[in-house]
Tab-separated table of C-alpha atoms in Angstrom:
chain	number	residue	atom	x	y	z
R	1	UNK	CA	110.180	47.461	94.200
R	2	UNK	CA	106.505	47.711	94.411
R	3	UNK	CA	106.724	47.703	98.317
R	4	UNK	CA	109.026	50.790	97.931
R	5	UNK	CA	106.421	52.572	95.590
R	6	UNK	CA	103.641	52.147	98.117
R	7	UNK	CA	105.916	53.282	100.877
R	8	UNK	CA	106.540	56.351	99.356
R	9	UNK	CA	102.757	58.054	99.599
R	10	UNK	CA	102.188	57.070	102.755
R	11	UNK	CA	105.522	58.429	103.948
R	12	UNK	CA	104.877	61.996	102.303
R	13	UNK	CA	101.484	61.646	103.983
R	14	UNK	CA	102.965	61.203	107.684
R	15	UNK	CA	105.645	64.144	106.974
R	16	UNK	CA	102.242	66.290	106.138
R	17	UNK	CA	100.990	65.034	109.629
R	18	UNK	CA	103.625	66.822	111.716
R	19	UNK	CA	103.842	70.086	109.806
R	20	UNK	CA	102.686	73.306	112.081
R	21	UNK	CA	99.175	74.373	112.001
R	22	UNK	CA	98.693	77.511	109.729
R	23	UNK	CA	98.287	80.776	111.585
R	24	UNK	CA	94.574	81.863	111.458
R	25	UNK	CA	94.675	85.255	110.079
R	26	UNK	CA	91.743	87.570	110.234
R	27	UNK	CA	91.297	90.559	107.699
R	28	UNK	CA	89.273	93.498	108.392
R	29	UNK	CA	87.839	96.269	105.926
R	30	UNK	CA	88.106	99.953	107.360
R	31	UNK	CA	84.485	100.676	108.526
R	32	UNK	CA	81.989	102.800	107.992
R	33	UNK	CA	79.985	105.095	110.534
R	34	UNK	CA	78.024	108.683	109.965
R	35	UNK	CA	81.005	110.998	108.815
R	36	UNK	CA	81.418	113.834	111.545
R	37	UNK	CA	80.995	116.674	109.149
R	38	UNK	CA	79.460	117.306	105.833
R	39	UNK	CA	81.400	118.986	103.149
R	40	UNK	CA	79.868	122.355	101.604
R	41	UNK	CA	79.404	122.208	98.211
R	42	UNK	CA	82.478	123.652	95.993
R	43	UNK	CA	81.598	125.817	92.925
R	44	UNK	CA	84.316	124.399	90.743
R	45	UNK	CA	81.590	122.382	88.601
R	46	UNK	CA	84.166	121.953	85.442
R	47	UNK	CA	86.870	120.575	87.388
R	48	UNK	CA	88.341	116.843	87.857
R	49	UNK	CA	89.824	116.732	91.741
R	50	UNK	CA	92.313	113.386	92.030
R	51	UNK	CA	93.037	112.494	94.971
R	52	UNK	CA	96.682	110.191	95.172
R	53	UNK	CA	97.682	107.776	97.683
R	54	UNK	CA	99.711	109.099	100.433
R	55	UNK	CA	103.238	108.505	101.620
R	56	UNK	CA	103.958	106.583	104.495
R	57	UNK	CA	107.051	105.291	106.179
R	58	UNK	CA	107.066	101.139	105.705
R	59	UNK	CA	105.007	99.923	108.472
R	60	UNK	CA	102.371	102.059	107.709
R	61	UNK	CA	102.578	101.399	104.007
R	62	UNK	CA	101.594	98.101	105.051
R	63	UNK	CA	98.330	96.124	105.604
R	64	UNK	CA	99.670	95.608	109.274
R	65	UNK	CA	97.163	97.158	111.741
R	66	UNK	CA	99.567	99.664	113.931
R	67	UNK	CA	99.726	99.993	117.804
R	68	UNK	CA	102.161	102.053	119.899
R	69	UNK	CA	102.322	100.377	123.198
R	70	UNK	CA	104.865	103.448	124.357
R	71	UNK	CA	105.494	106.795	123.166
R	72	UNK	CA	109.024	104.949	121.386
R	73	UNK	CA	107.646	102.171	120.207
R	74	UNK	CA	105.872	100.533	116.952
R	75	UNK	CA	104.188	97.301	116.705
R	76	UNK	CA	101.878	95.581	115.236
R	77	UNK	CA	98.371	93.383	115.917
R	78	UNK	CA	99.676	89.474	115.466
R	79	UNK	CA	97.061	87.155	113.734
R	80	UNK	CA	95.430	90.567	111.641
R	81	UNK	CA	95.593	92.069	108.901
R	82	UNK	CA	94.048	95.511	106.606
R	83	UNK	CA	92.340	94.529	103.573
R	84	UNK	CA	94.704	96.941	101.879
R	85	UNK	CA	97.867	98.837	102.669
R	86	UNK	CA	97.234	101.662	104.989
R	87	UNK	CA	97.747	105.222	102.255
R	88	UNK	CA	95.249	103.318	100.055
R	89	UNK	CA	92.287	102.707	102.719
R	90	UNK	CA	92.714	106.132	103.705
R	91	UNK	CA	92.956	107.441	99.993
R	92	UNK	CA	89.856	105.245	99.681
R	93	UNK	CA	87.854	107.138	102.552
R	94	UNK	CA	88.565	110.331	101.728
R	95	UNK	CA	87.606	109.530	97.982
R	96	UNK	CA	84.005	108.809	99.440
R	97	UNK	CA	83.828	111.524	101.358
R	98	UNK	CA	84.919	114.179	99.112
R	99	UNK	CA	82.529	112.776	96.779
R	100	UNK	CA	79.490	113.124	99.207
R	101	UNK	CA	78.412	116.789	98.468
R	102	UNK	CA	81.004	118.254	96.241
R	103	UNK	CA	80.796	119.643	93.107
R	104	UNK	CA	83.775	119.020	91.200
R	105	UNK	CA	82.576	117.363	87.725
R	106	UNK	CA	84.538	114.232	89.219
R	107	UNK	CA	86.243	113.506	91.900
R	108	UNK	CA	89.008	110.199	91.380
R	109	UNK	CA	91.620	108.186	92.481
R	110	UNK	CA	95.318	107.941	91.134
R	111	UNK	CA	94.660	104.001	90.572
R	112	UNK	CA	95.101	104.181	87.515
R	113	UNK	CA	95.396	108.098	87.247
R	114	UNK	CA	93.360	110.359	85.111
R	115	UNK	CA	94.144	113.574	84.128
R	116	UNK	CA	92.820	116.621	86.601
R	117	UNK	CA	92.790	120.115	86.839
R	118	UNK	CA	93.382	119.734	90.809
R	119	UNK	CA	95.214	117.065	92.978
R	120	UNK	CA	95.245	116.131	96.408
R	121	UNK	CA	98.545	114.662	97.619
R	122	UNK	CA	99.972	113.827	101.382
R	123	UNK	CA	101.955	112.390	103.292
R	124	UNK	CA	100.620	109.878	106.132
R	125	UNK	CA	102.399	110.199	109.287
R	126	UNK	CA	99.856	108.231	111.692
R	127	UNK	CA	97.027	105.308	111.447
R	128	UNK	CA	97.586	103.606	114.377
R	129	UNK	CA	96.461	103.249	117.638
R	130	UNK	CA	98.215	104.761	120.609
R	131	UNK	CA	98.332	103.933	124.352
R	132	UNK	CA	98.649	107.203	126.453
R	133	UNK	CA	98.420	106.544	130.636
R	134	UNK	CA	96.762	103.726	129.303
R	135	UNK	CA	94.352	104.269	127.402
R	136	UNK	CA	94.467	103.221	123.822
R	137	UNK	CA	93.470	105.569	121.552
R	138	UNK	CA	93.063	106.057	117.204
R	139	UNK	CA	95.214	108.565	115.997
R	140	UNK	CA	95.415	109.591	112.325
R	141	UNK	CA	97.728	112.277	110.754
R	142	UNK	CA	97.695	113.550	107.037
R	143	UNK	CA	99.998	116.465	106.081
R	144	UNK	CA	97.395	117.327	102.507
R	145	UNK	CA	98.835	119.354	99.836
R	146	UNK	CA	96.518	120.684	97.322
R	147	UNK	CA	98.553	120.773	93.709
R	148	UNK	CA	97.552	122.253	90.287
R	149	UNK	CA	97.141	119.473	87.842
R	150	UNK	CA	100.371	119.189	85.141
R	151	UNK	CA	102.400	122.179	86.762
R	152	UNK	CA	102.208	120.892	90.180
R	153	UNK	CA	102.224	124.120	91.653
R	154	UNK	CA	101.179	124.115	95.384
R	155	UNK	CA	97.712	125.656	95.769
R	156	UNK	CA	97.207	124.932	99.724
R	157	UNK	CA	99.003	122.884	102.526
R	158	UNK	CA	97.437	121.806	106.107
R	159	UNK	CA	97.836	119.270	108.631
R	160	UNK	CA	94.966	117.407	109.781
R	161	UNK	CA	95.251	115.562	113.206
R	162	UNK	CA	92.212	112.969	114.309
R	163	UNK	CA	92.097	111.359	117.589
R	164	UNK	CA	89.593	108.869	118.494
R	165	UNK	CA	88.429	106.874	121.721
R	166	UNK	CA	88.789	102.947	121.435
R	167	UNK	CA	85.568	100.850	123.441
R	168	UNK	CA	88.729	98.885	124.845
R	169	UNK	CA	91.646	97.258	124.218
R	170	UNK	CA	90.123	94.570	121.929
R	171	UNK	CA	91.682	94.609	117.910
R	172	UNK	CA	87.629	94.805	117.031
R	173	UNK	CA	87.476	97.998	119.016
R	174	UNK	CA	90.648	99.267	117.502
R	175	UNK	CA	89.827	98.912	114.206
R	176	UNK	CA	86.289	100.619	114.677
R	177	UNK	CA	87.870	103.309	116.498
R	178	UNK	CA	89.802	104.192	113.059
R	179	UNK	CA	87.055	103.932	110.986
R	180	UNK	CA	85.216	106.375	113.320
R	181	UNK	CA	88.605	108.168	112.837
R	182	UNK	CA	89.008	107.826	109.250
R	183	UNK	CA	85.233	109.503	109.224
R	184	UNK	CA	85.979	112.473	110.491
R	185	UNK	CA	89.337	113.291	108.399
R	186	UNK	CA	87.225	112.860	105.161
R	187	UNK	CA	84.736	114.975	106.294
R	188	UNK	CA	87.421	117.768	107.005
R	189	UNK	CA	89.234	116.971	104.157
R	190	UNK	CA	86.484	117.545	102.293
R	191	UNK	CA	85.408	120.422	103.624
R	192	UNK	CA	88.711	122.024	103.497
R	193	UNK	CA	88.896	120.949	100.036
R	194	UNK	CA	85.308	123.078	99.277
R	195	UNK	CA	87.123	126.158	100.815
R	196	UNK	CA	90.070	125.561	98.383
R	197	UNK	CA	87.603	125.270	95.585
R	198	UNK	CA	85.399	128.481	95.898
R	199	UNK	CA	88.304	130.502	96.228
R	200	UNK	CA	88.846	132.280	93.164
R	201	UNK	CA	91.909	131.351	90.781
């Protein structure tokens, strides 16, 4: 009976020898770079802006790192992953870069919400990269819809649309190429958002 006890660890032990290798799995933050524009100042000095996470269809409400190898077909990066789900790294950027400038008494996220006077919802219909004749390329695409805070009433709608140049096909050039990307749609965002702001009512 003793025998059998010993037999037992050592058993489990060479059934731990033969079981696959776990998949190395690198995670990458969205980047930072100098935003592309700066965002005029907005004259709405009492008001709380929030700005929510986006919708997005599953894949891109994922912390998969999207690639379209063809105009009719998605995919993903193997071995890589976001730090976060898509809608809430982009929420996250343009959060910075409305802050950077504005004049809104705050400007906050939706996690957890706080009451505001204005709110910034969307929808999030790219954040991927795309291969056209070849040539991968970062493509981001927010539908924005500025609301009135408790009545939801839409104050302002527009599509934003940012393509960026990848420095190859590597998933390190990829990912900097949306950061780049995610740059320059706060920075219009935000500058949009200013417009929104000074106008009256």
């Amino acid at each position: 009976p003793m025998r059998m006890l010993w037999l037992i660890p050592a058993l489990l032990l060479a059934g731990c020898s033969i079981l696959p290798e776990a998949e190395e799995l690198r995670v990458y933050q969205l980047p930072r770079s100098a935003p592309d524009a700066v965002a005029a100042p907005a004259n709405r000095e009492g008001e709380v802006l929030r700005i929510n996470r986006p919708r997005a269809a599953p894949l891109l409400d994922s912390t998969r790192i999207v690639v379209m190898p063809r105009a009719d077909q998605l995919s993903a990066y193997q071995g890589v992953r976001w730090s976060d789900r898509g809608p809430v790294l982009v929420r996250d950027r343009l959060v910075e870069g409305v802050r950077e400038g504005s004049r809104f008494k705050a400007v906050v996220s939706d996690d957890p919400p706080a009451q505001a006077a204005l709110e910034l919802a969307g929808e999030l219909n790219a954040f991927q990269i795309e291969y056209r004749e070849g040539r991968p390329l970062a493509v981001i695409r927010l539908q924005a819809t500025l609301l009135r805070g408790g009545s939801r009433e839409v104050l302002a709608s527009r599509g934003f649309s940012i393509e960026r140049e990848t420095d190859g096909a590597s998933v390190d050039a990829a990912v900097e190429a949306l950061g780049r990307g995610g740059e320059a749609l706060a920075g219009e965002v935000a500058n949009w958002l200013a417009e929104q702001a000074a106008t009256p009512g």
